[in-house]
Every structure is written in C-alpha cells, then in structure tokens.
Amino acid sequence: MGLLVFVTVLWAFSFSLIGEFLAGQVDSDFAVLSRVLLGALVFLPFTRWRGVPSGMKLGILMTGMLQFGITYLCLYRSFSYLSVPEVLLFTIFTPLYVTLIDDALFRRFSPVALVAAAVATLGAGIIRYDGLSEDFITGFLLLQVANFTFAAGQVGYKHIMQRHQLALPAYRTFGYFFIGALVIALPSFLIFGNPDRLPTTSLQWGILVWLGLAASGLGLFLWNRGACYVDAGTLAIMNNALVPAGLLVNLLIWNRDADLTRLAIGGGVIALSLWVNARFHPRARLVAKSAEASAG
C-alpha cells in the first residue's frame, strides 16, 4: 500500500504538466516515445535475458504494450479534446475495469460493475451537459480505452508475477515491460508523429525527462510492484486516489476558473457509482470484510 500511495503523490502533478505544457504543443507520439525510451534506460541495463521463462517474458512485454504503450498514446490524445479536470475525473472508471478484468481472469462475473459504469457515465454527462460535442465524445472514448488498457496491464502484471515465482528481484525483469511499450510507441511515432512539433523549450524537455525517468520509469515499476501486494479491491480503490490529488493540484495552481459546481455535481454522481460498486459487488464486500477482520 505504501508504494501505491507514494506513486499517487508522484503522479499527481503529471496530468497538469501534460495538459499545461505539452498537450497541443509537443507531438503526443513523440512525448510517449520519449517516456518509453527514458524508462527503458533505467531498467534495461539490469534486465536478465537468460533464465527467465518465455511465458513470463511475453506476459510482462504484453503488460507494457497495454499499460504503457496503448494507455499513454490514448491518454495524450485525450488532452486535445478534454480539460485536465475532465481527464482526471474520467479516469475514475479505471477501478471498474480493474474489478471486471480481475473477475474475468478468475472466471467470475457480476453485473454490478456494469451498473456502476452506467451511473459513472451519467456523471460524466453532467459535467458537460451543455453540449456533448464530437470532440468531447472522442476524448471521452480515447480515455476509456486508456483506462481499460491501464487496468488490464496492472491486473495482468500482478497475475503474471504470482504465476511465475522466481528467485530474482522484480527490477531484473521489468525491462521487458518497456520493450513491450516500445513495440507500440515507436511504430505510432513513425506513422503518426509530427517531427515539426518536437519540444522547443528547455522546460518542455525537462518535463519530458522528469516524466520519463520518475513518473514512468520509477513510478510504473513501483506501482506494479505495489499491485502485487494488495488485493484487486484495494488496487481498484487506489486507482481512484489519483483523482482528488490530481484535481487539487490542477485547480489550485493552474485552473482556478473551472466550473467547480458542475465538476462537483458530476464528480459526486461518479463517486456514487463507486459506492454502488463497493456496496453491492460481491468481491468488494469480501475485500471489506477481510479488511475489517485484519483491523480487528
């Protein structure tokens, strides 16, 4: 849990930095590629190439494709259609996907998560009730793809590491994660990237370096390691801890003129969806009982 809390604080500033200094100014494909390459530089020198099961290599590689490659390409594109507070609020769907994917891996199913998702969708509509423009819908859908792949990546990594118990530090295999991300990010930049929109200021380059080394390299490793030590319910809840932290940073520093009333009402409806999921989803109730037993 401590690792997840630490990374939440680390990531709280990332959304605002992207939205205020990179989105619309720096090519999104290049921004993602630079983060992948910098993260890879941190872990590839320590990567064990021999003695690691092929299934484990492939599994970690695929989680990198999902959780970093596809997630961040969609996330960066969503900033072209949504404000930073909207991006943060709409990441609140990720815990529902964590629950659904974890249930699927264990061949369980509960319709409660789908009901909760419908309530959350209503909350998202309230935030933009004055007109669901094509841009808004495009940004919203891009972000849902990002939410789903981020959830799939972290749940997948947790299950892979539980299945393959190696007497090897986790950082010795995390390089495969960034190789997987590179499989997505490099072709995307070569096909869709715009070389005329590379960073032009030292501030933009500095933000990319920080995002690549700290937020992506260290952050994603520690987040996935933390995910291995908690149950799916706790992991789902921690995915939403970023929302208030990120909103607080953005609203207080950069976005003081935001429509706080609409954000509060829509965010409240979305929060209600979380209560529905936590109150009526069988796995969520099981997690709550386990936590009470541990506390006692």
mmCIF file of C-alpha atoms in Angstrom:
data_model
loop_
_atom_site.group_PDB
_atom_site.id
_atom_site.type_symbol
_atom_site.label_atom_id
_atom_site.label_comp_id
_atom_site.label_asym_id
_atom_site.label_seq_id
_atom_site.Cartn_x
_atom_site.Cartn_y
_atom_site.Cartn_z
ATOM 1 C CA MET A 1 0.000 0.000 0.000
ATOM 2 C CA GLY A 2 2.850 2.370 0.816
ATOM 3 C CA LEU A 3 4.222 2.017 -2.714
ATOM 4 C CA LEU A 4 0.826 2.864 -4.227
ATOM 5 C CA VAL A 5 0.463 5.938 -2.026
ATOM 6 C CA PHE A 6 3.962 7.143 -2.935
ATOM 7 C CA VAL A 7 3.299 6.776 -6.660
ATOM 8 C CA THR A 8 -0.070 8.524 -6.322
ATOM 9 C CA VAL A 9 1.730 11.587 -4.963
ATOM 10 C CA LEU A 10 4.376 11.262 -7.688
ATOM 11 C CA TRP A 11 1.750 11.126 -10.426
ATOM 12 C CA ALA A 12 -0.478 13.885 -9.019
ATOM 13 C CA PHE A 13 1.450 16.553 -10.948
ATOM 14 C CA SER A 14 1.794 14.572 -14.197
ATOM 15 C CA PHE A 15 -1.682 15.280 -15.570
ATOM 16 C CA SER A 16 -1.292 19.028 -15.076
ATOM 17 C CA LEU A 17 2.212 19.094 -16.536
ATOM 18 C CA ILE A 18 0.991 17.278 -19.639
ATOM 19 C CA GLY A 19 -2.127 19.402 -20.007
ATOM 20 C CA GLU A 20 -0.473 22.763 -19.353
ATOM 21 C CA PHE A 21 2.912 22.414 -21.060
ATOM 22 C CA LEU A 22 2.817 19.528 -23.550
ATOM 23 C CA ALA A 23 -0.708 18.938 -24.910
ATOM 24 C CA GLY A 24 -1.227 20.806 -28.172
ATOM 25 C CA GLN A 25 2.401 21.943 -28.212
ATOM 26 C CA VAL A 26 4.522 18.786 -28.336
ATOM 27 C CA ASP A 27 3.659 15.869 -30.613
ATOM 28 C CA SER A 28 1.861 13.319 -28.446
ATOM 29 C CA ASP A 29 3.503 10.316 -30.124
ATOM 30 C CA PHE A 30 6.959 11.778 -29.528
ATOM 31 C CA ALA A 31 6.081 12.553 -25.904
ATOM 32 C CA VAL A 32 5.070 8.938 -25.306
ATOM 33 C CA LEU A 33 8.082 7.549 -27.191
ATOM 34 C CA SER A 34 10.484 9.704 -25.176
ATOM 35 C CA ARG A 35 8.940 8.457 -21.925
ATOM 36 C CA VAL A 36 9.261 4.851 -23.068
ATOM 37 C CA LEU A 37 12.903 5.287 -24.069
ATOM 38 C CA LEU A 38 13.840 7.060 -20.840
ATOM 39 C CA GLY A 39 12.055 4.448 -18.752
ATOM 40 C CA ALA A 40 13.825 1.718 -20.700
ATOM 41 C CA LEU A 41 17.189 3.340 -19.990
ATOM 42 C CA VAL A 42 16.512 2.897 -16.275
ATOM 43 C CA PHE A 43 15.754 -0.840 -16.397
ATOM 44 C CA LEU A 44 17.332 -2.411 -19.491
ATOM 45 C CA PRO A 45 20.881 -2.335 -18.014
ATOM 46 C CA PHE A 46 19.620 -4.542 -15.159
ATOM 47 C CA THR A 47 17.450 -6.874 -17.257
ATOM 48 C CA ARG A 48 18.126 -10.620 -17.027
ATOM 49 C CA TRP A 49 17.937 -12.083 -20.527
ATOM 50 C CA ARG A 50 18.609 -15.723 -19.630
ATOM 51 C CA GLY A 51 16.901 -17.944 -17.115
ATOM 52 C CA VAL A 52 13.566 -16.136 -17.348
ATOM 53 C CA PRO A 53 10.644 -18.302 -18.577
ATOM 54 C CA SER A 54 9.425 -17.363 -22.049
ATOM 55 C CA GLY A 55 5.857 -17.105 -20.786
ATOM 56 C CA MET A 56 6.941 -14.588 -18.170
ATOM 57 C CA LYS A 57 8.890 -12.535 -20.711
ATOM 58 C CA LEU A 58 5.931 -12.449 -23.096
ATOM 59 C CA GLY A 59 3.454 -11.695 -20.323
ATOM 60 C CA ILE A 60 5.417 -8.724 -18.955
ATOM 61 C CA LEU A 61 6.007 -7.498 -22.517
ATOM 62 C CA MET A 62 2.273 -7.562 -23.186
ATOM 63 C CA THR A 63 1.507 -5.671 -19.984
ATOM 64 C CA GLY A 64 3.926 -2.998 -21.175
ATOM 65 C CA MET A 65 2.122 -2.798 -24.513
ATOM 66 C CA LEU A 66 -1.176 -2.327 -22.718
ATOM 67 C CA GLN A 67 -0.373 -0.338 -19.592
ATOM 68 C CA PHE A 68 2.188 2.000 -21.106
ATOM 69 C CA GLY A 69 2.092 1.838 -24.904
ATOM 70 C CA ILE A 70 -1.633 1.955 -25.697
ATOM 71 C CA THR A 71 -2.621 3.712 -22.461
ATOM 72 C CA TYR A 72 -0.336 6.697 -22.867
ATOM 73 C CA LEU A 73 -0.929 7.132 -26.587
ATOM 74 C CA CYS A 74 -4.663 7.400 -25.905
ATOM 75 C CA LEU A 75 -4.161 9.498 -22.764
ATOM 76 C CA TYR A 76 -2.050 12.120 -24.518
ATOM 77 C CA ARG A 77 -4.522 12.341 -27.395
ATOM 78 C CA SER A 78 -7.421 12.828 -24.967
ATOM 79 C CA PHE A 79 -5.885 16.108 -23.747
ATOM 80 C CA SER A 80 -6.620 17.575 -27.191
ATOM 81 C CA TYR A 81 -10.357 17.160 -26.527
ATOM 82 C CA LEU A 82 -10.761 17.405 -22.738
ATOM 83 C CA SER A 83 -9.640 19.746 -19.980
ATOM 84 C CA VAL A 84 -7.239 18.474 -17.320
ATOM 85 C CA PRO A 85 -10.008 18.224 -14.658
ATOM 86 C CA GLU A 86 -12.185 16.241 -17.091
ATOM 87 C CA VAL A 87 -9.316 13.874 -17.895
ATOM 88 C CA LEU A 88 -8.741 13.316 -14.188
ATOM 89 C CA LEU A 89 -12.419 12.768 -13.410
ATOM 90 C CA PHE A 90 -12.897 10.326 -16.253
ATOM 91 C CA THR A 91 -10.014 8.161 -15.039
ATOM 92 C CA ILE A 92 -12.422 7.247 -12.237
ATOM 93 C CA PHE A 93 -13.714 4.447 -14.477
ATOM 94 C CA THR A 94 -10.420 2.541 -14.147
ATOM 95 C CA PRO A 95 -11.355 0.761 -10.870
ATOM 96 C CA LEU A 96 -14.457 -0.671 -12.514
ATOM 97 C CA TYR A 97 -12.288 -2.124 -15.266
ATOM 98 C CA VAL A 98 -9.859 -3.491 -12.662
ATOM 99 C CA THR A 99 -12.742 -5.326 -10.997
ATOM 100 C CA LEU A 100 -14.190 -6.653 -14.259
ATOM 101 C CA ILE A 101 -10.827 -7.861 -15.598
ATOM 102 C CA ASP A 102 -9.864 -9.494 -12.311
ATOM 103 C CA ASP A 103 -13.257 -11.253 -12.252
ATOM 104 C CA ALA A 104 -12.729 -12.396 -15.842
ATOM 105 C CA LEU A 105 -9.337 -13.910 -15.016
ATOM 106 C CA PHE A 106 -10.974 -15.911 -12.224
ATOM 107 C CA ARG A 107 -13.993 -16.717 -14.421
ATOM 108 C CA ARG A 108 -16.377 -14.734 -12.251
ATOM 109 C CA PHE A 109 -18.917 -12.125 -13.300
ATOM 110 C CA SER A 110 -21.068 -9.593 -11.517
ATOM 111 C CA PRO A 111 -23.345 -7.153 -13.351
ATOM 112 C CA VAL A 112 -22.944 -4.632 -10.531
ATOM 113 C CA ALA A 113 -19.789 -3.201 -12.089
ATOM 114 C CA LEU A 114 -21.672 -2.561 -15.311
ATOM 115 C CA VAL A 115 -24.440 -0.756 -13.427
ATOM 116 C CA ALA A 116 -21.813 1.325 -11.656
ATOM 117 C CA ALA A 117 -20.236 2.163 -15.015
ATOM 118 C CA ALA A 118 -23.609 3.366 -16.289
ATOM 119 C CA VAL A 119 -24.000 5.653 -13.260
ATOM 120 C CA ALA A 120 -20.475 6.986 -13.791
ATOM 121 C CA THR A 121 -21.321 7.688 -17.430
ATOM 122 C CA LEU A 122 -24.261 9.795 -16.236
ATOM 123 C CA GLY A 123 -21.905 11.755 -14.028
ATOM 124 C CA ALA A 124 -19.599 12.358 -16.962
ATOM 125 C CA GLY A 125 -22.548 13.681 -18.960
ATOM 126 C CA ILE A 126 -23.481 16.129 -16.190
ATOM 127 C CA ILE A 127 -20.028 17.653 -16.332
ATOM 128 C CA ARG A 128 -20.561 18.504 -19.981
ATOM 129 C CA TYR A 129 -24.374 18.738 -20.041
ATOM 130 C CA ASP A 130 -24.309 21.972 -22.045
ATOM 131 C CA GLY A 131 -23.249 20.106 -25.147
ATOM 132 C CA LEU A 132 -21.703 16.714 -25.757
ATOM 133 C CA SER A 133 -19.649 17.804 -28.741
ATOM 134 C CA GLU A 134 -17.958 15.406 -31.109
ATOM 135 C CA ASP A 135 -14.618 16.467 -29.632
ATOM 136 C CA PHE A 136 -15.822 15.661 -26.128
ATOM 137 C CA ILE A 137 -17.109 12.231 -27.118
ATOM 138 C CA THR A 138 -13.865 11.464 -28.963
ATOM 139 C CA GLY A 139 -11.784 12.461 -25.940
ATOM 140 C CA PHE A 140 -14.018 10.527 -23.580
ATOM 141 C CA LEU A 141 -13.775 7.336 -25.660
ATOM 142 C CA LEU A 142 -9.996 7.689 -26.031
ATOM 143 C CA LEU A 143 -9.693 7.965 -22.290
ATOM 144 C CA GLN A 144 -11.855 4.884 -21.722
ATOM 145 C CA VAL A 145 -9.507 2.874 -23.938
ATOM 146 C CA ALA A 146 -6.637 4.234 -21.851
ATOM 147 C CA ASN A 147 -8.451 3.347 -18.621
ATOM 148 C CA PHE A 148 -9.168 -0.195 -19.798
ATOM 149 C CA THR A 149 -5.633 -0.934 -21.006
ATOM 150 C CA PHE A 150 -4.110 0.577 -17.863
ATOM 151 C CA ALA A 151 -6.348 -1.657 -15.747
ATOM 152 C CA ALA A 152 -5.582 -4.703 -17.884
ATOM 153 C CA GLY A 153 -1.851 -4.060 -17.643
ATOM 154 C CA GLN A 154 -1.664 -3.766 -13.867
ATOM 155 C CA VAL A 155 -4.015 -6.699 -13.189
ATOM 156 C CA GLY A 156 -2.129 -8.744 -15.784
ATOM 157 C CA TYR A 157 1.261 -7.948 -14.251
ATOM 158 C CA LYS A 158 0.005 -8.956 -10.809
ATOM 159 C CA HIS A 159 -1.204 -12.324 -12.093
ATOM 160 C CA ILE A 160 1.961 -12.957 -14.120
ATOM 161 C CA MET A 161 4.228 -12.309 -11.148
ATOM 162 C CA GLN A 162 2.084 -14.541 -8.940
ATOM 163 C CA ARG A 163 2.217 -17.333 -11.514
ATOM 164 C CA HIS A 164 5.990 -17.155 -12.060
ATOM 165 C CA GLN A 165 7.746 -17.218 -8.702
ATOM 166 C CA LEU A 166 11.409 -16.517 -9.488
ATOM 167 C CA ALA A 167 14.212 -16.034 -7.002
ATOM 168 C CA LEU A 168 15.061 -12.864 -8.888
ATOM 169 C CA PRO A 169 14.430 -9.206 -7.991
ATOM 170 C CA ALA A 170 11.489 -7.795 -9.944
ATOM 171 C CA TYR A 171 13.555 -4.969 -11.439
ATOM 172 C CA ARG A 172 15.617 -7.596 -13.280
ATOM 173 C CA THR A 173 12.591 -8.461 -15.443
ATOM 174 C CA PHE A 174 10.862 -5.060 -15.721
ATOM 175 C CA GLY A 175 12.878 -4.162 -18.802
ATOM 176 C CA TYR A 176 10.558 -6.420 -20.806
ATOM 177 C CA PHE A 177 7.727 -4.068 -19.805
ATOM 178 C CA PHE A 178 9.360 -1.164 -21.628
ATOM 179 C CA ILE A 179 10.222 -3.318 -24.622
ATOM 180 C CA GLY A 180 6.512 -4.036 -24.936
ATOM 181 C CA ALA A 181 5.705 -0.338 -24.677
ATOM 182 C CA LEU A 182 8.286 0.390 -27.377
ATOM 183 C CA VAL A 183 6.562 -2.096 -29.707
ATOM 184 C CA ILE A 184 3.551 0.241 -29.635
ATOM 185 C CA ALA A 185 5.145 3.667 -29.235
ATOM 186 C CA LEU A 186 7.830 3.509 -31.927
ATOM 187 C CA PRO A 187 5.588 2.487 -34.880
ATOM 188 C CA SER A 188 2.986 5.011 -33.726
ATOM 189 C CA PHE A 189 5.528 7.839 -33.845
ATOM 190 C CA LEU A 190 6.905 6.694 -37.226
ATOM 191 C CA ILE A 191 3.402 6.537 -38.722
ATOM 192 C CA PHE A 192 1.513 9.346 -36.987
ATOM 193 C CA GLY A 193 4.208 11.507 -35.400
ATOM 194 C CA ASN A 194 4.872 15.069 -36.492
ATOM 195 C CA PRO A 195 8.612 15.925 -36.420
ATOM 196 C CA ASP A 196 7.711 19.624 -36.690
ATOM 197 C CA ARG A 197 6.172 19.527 -33.203
ATOM 198 C CA LEU A 198 9.135 18.362 -31.148
ATOM 199 C CA PRO A 199 9.884 20.174 -27.864
ATOM 200 C CA THR A 200 11.205 23.676 -28.448
ATOM 201 C CA THR A 201 11.970 24.880 -24.918
ATOM 202 C CA SER A 202 14.175 23.649 -22.108
ATOM 203 C CA LEU A 203 11.067 23.499 -19.893
ATOM 204 C CA GLN A 204 9.325 21.066 -22.249
ATOM 205 C CA TRP A 205 12.448 18.893 -22.488
ATOM 206 C CA GLY A 206 12.820 18.984 -18.706
ATOM 207 C CA ILE A 207 9.214 17.907 -18.177
ATOM 208 C CA LEU A 208 9.651 15.013 -20.609
ATOM 209 C CA VAL A 209 12.825 13.894 -18.818
ATOM 210 C CA TRP A 210 11.072 14.024 -15.445
ATOM 211 C CA LEU A 211 8.029 12.181 -16.773
ATOM 212 C CA GLY A 212 10.224 9.540 -18.405
ATOM 213 C CA LEU A 213 12.624 8.839 -15.555
ATOM 214 C CA ALA A 214 10.474 9.494 -12.487
ATOM 215 C CA ALA A 215 6.783 9.198 -13.415
ATOM 216 C CA SER A 216 7.229 6.409 -15.980
ATOM 217 C CA GLY A 217 10.425 4.611 -15.045
ATOM 218 C CA LEU A 218 10.281 4.635 -11.262
ATOM 219 C CA GLY A 219 6.530 5.255 -10.988
ATOM 220 C CA LEU A 220 5.271 2.408 -13.146
ATOM 221 C CA PHE A 221 7.677 -0.076 -11.580
ATOM 222 C CA LEU A 222 6.708 0.831 -8.019
ATOM 223 C CA TRP A 223 3.000 0.925 -8.899
ATOM 224 C CA ASN A 224 3.085 -2.558 -10.406
ATOM 225 C CA ARG A 225 5.125 -3.878 -7.501
ATOM 226 C CA GLY A 226 2.602 -2.388 -5.091
ATOM 227 C CA ALA A 227 -0.218 -4.003 -7.067
ATOM 228 C CA CYS A 228 1.352 -7.402 -6.396
ATOM 229 C CA TYR A 229 0.978 -6.964 -2.631
ATOM 230 C CA VAL A 230 -2.667 -5.903 -2.451
ATOM 231 C CA ASP A 231 -5.969 -7.488 -3.442
ATOM 232 C CA ALA A 232 -7.915 -6.381 -6.514
ATOM 233 C CA GLY A 233 -10.361 -4.351 -4.421
ATOM 234 C CA THR A 234 -7.616 -2.304 -2.801
ATOM 235 C CA LEU A 235 -5.912 -1.871 -6.154
ATOM 236 C CA ALA A 236 -9.158 -0.590 -7.661
ATOM 237 C CA ILE A 237 -9.599 1.931 -4.854
ATOM 238 C CA MET A 238 -6.021 3.177 -5.143
ATOM 239 C CA ASN A 239 -6.543 3.808 -8.845
ATOM 240 C CA ASN A 240 -9.025 6.499 -7.808
ATOM 241 C CA ALA A 241 -6.823 8.112 -5.173
ATOM 242 C CA LEU A 242 -5.078 9.915 -8.031
ATOM 243 C CA VAL A 243 -8.274 11.782 -8.944
ATOM 244 C CA PRO A 244 -8.595 14.067 -5.880
ATOM 245 C CA ALA A 245 -4.819 14.519 -5.676
ATOM 246 C CA GLY A 246 -4.519 15.476 -9.337
ATOM 247 C CA LEU A 247 -7.600 17.709 -9.258
ATOM 248 C CA LEU A 248 -6.304 19.539 -6.199
ATOM 249 C CA VAL A 249 -3.003 20.288 -7.924
ATOM 250 C CA ASN A 250 -4.653 21.408 -11.166
ATOM 251 C CA LEU A 251 -7.434 23.518 -9.683
ATOM 252 C CA LEU A 252 -5.263 25.292 -7.131
ATOM 253 C CA ILE A 253 -2.295 26.024 -9.387
ATOM 254 C CA TRP A 254 -3.499 26.269 -12.988
ATOM 255 C CA ASN A 255 -7.256 26.069 -13.341
ATOM 256 C CA ARG A 256 -8.803 28.311 -10.705
ATOM 257 C CA ASP A 257 -11.570 29.431 -13.119
ATOM 258 C CA ALA A 258 -13.021 25.944 -13.659
ATOM 259 C CA ASP A 259 -16.779 25.429 -13.189
ATOM 260 C CA LEU A 260 -16.445 23.915 -9.731
ATOM 261 C CA THR A 261 -20.193 23.469 -9.259
ATOM 262 C CA ARG A 262 -20.583 21.322 -12.351
ATOM 263 C CA LEU A 263 -17.423 19.401 -11.552
ATOM 264 C CA ALA A 264 -18.667 18.785 -8.020
ATOM 265 C CA ILE A 265 -22.123 17.559 -9.117
ATOM 266 C CA GLY A 266 -20.787 15.345 -11.880
ATOM 267 C CA GLY A 267 -17.961 14.112 -9.683
ATOM 268 C CA GLY A 268 -20.483 13.336 -6.941
ATOM 269 C CA VAL A 269 -22.543 11.186 -9.318
ATOM 270 C CA ILE A 270 -19.393 9.407 -10.429
ATOM 271 C CA ALA A 271 -18.461 8.880 -6.767
ATOM 272 C CA LEU A 272 -21.919 7.375 -6.275
ATOM 273 C CA SER A 273 -21.002 4.799 -8.906
ATOM 274 C CA LEU A 274 -18.050 3.790 -6.777
ATOM 275 C CA TRP A 275 -20.315 3.394 -3.745
ATOM 276 C CA VAL A 276 -22.667 1.204 -5.794
ATOM 277 C CA ASN A 277 -19.741 -0.965 -6.846
ATOM 278 C CA ALA A 278 -18.255 -1.123 -3.325
ATOM 279 C CA ARG A 279 -21.611 -1.767 -1.636
ATOM 280 C CA PHE A 280 -23.119 -4.376 -3.938
ATOM 281 C CA HIS A 281 -20.239 -6.044 -5.789
ATOM 282 C CA PRO A 282 -19.546 -9.423 -4.103
ATOM 283 C CA ARG A 283 -15.783 -9.101 -4.437
ATOM 284 C CA ALA A 284 -15.832 -5.602 -2.958
ATOM 285 C CA ARG A 285 -17.818 -6.860 0.048
ATOM 286 C CA LEU A 286 -15.367 -9.703 0.517
ATOM 287 C CA VAL A 287 -12.454 -7.271 0.494
ATOM 288 C CA ALA A 288 -14.192 -5.026 3.020
ATOM 289 C CA LYS A 289 -14.812 -7.966 5.373
ATOM 290 C CA SER A 290 -11.193 -9.061 5.068
ATOM 291 C CA ALA A 291 -10.030 -5.546 5.921
ATOM 292 C CA GLU A 292 -12.289 -5.417 8.986
ATOM 293 C CA ALA A 293 -11.008 -8.799 10.146
ATOM 294 C CA SER A 294 -7.403 -7.647 9.735
ATOM 295 C CA ALA A 295 -8.109 -4.457 11.669
ATOM 296 C CA GLY A 296 -9.690 -6.447 14.494
#
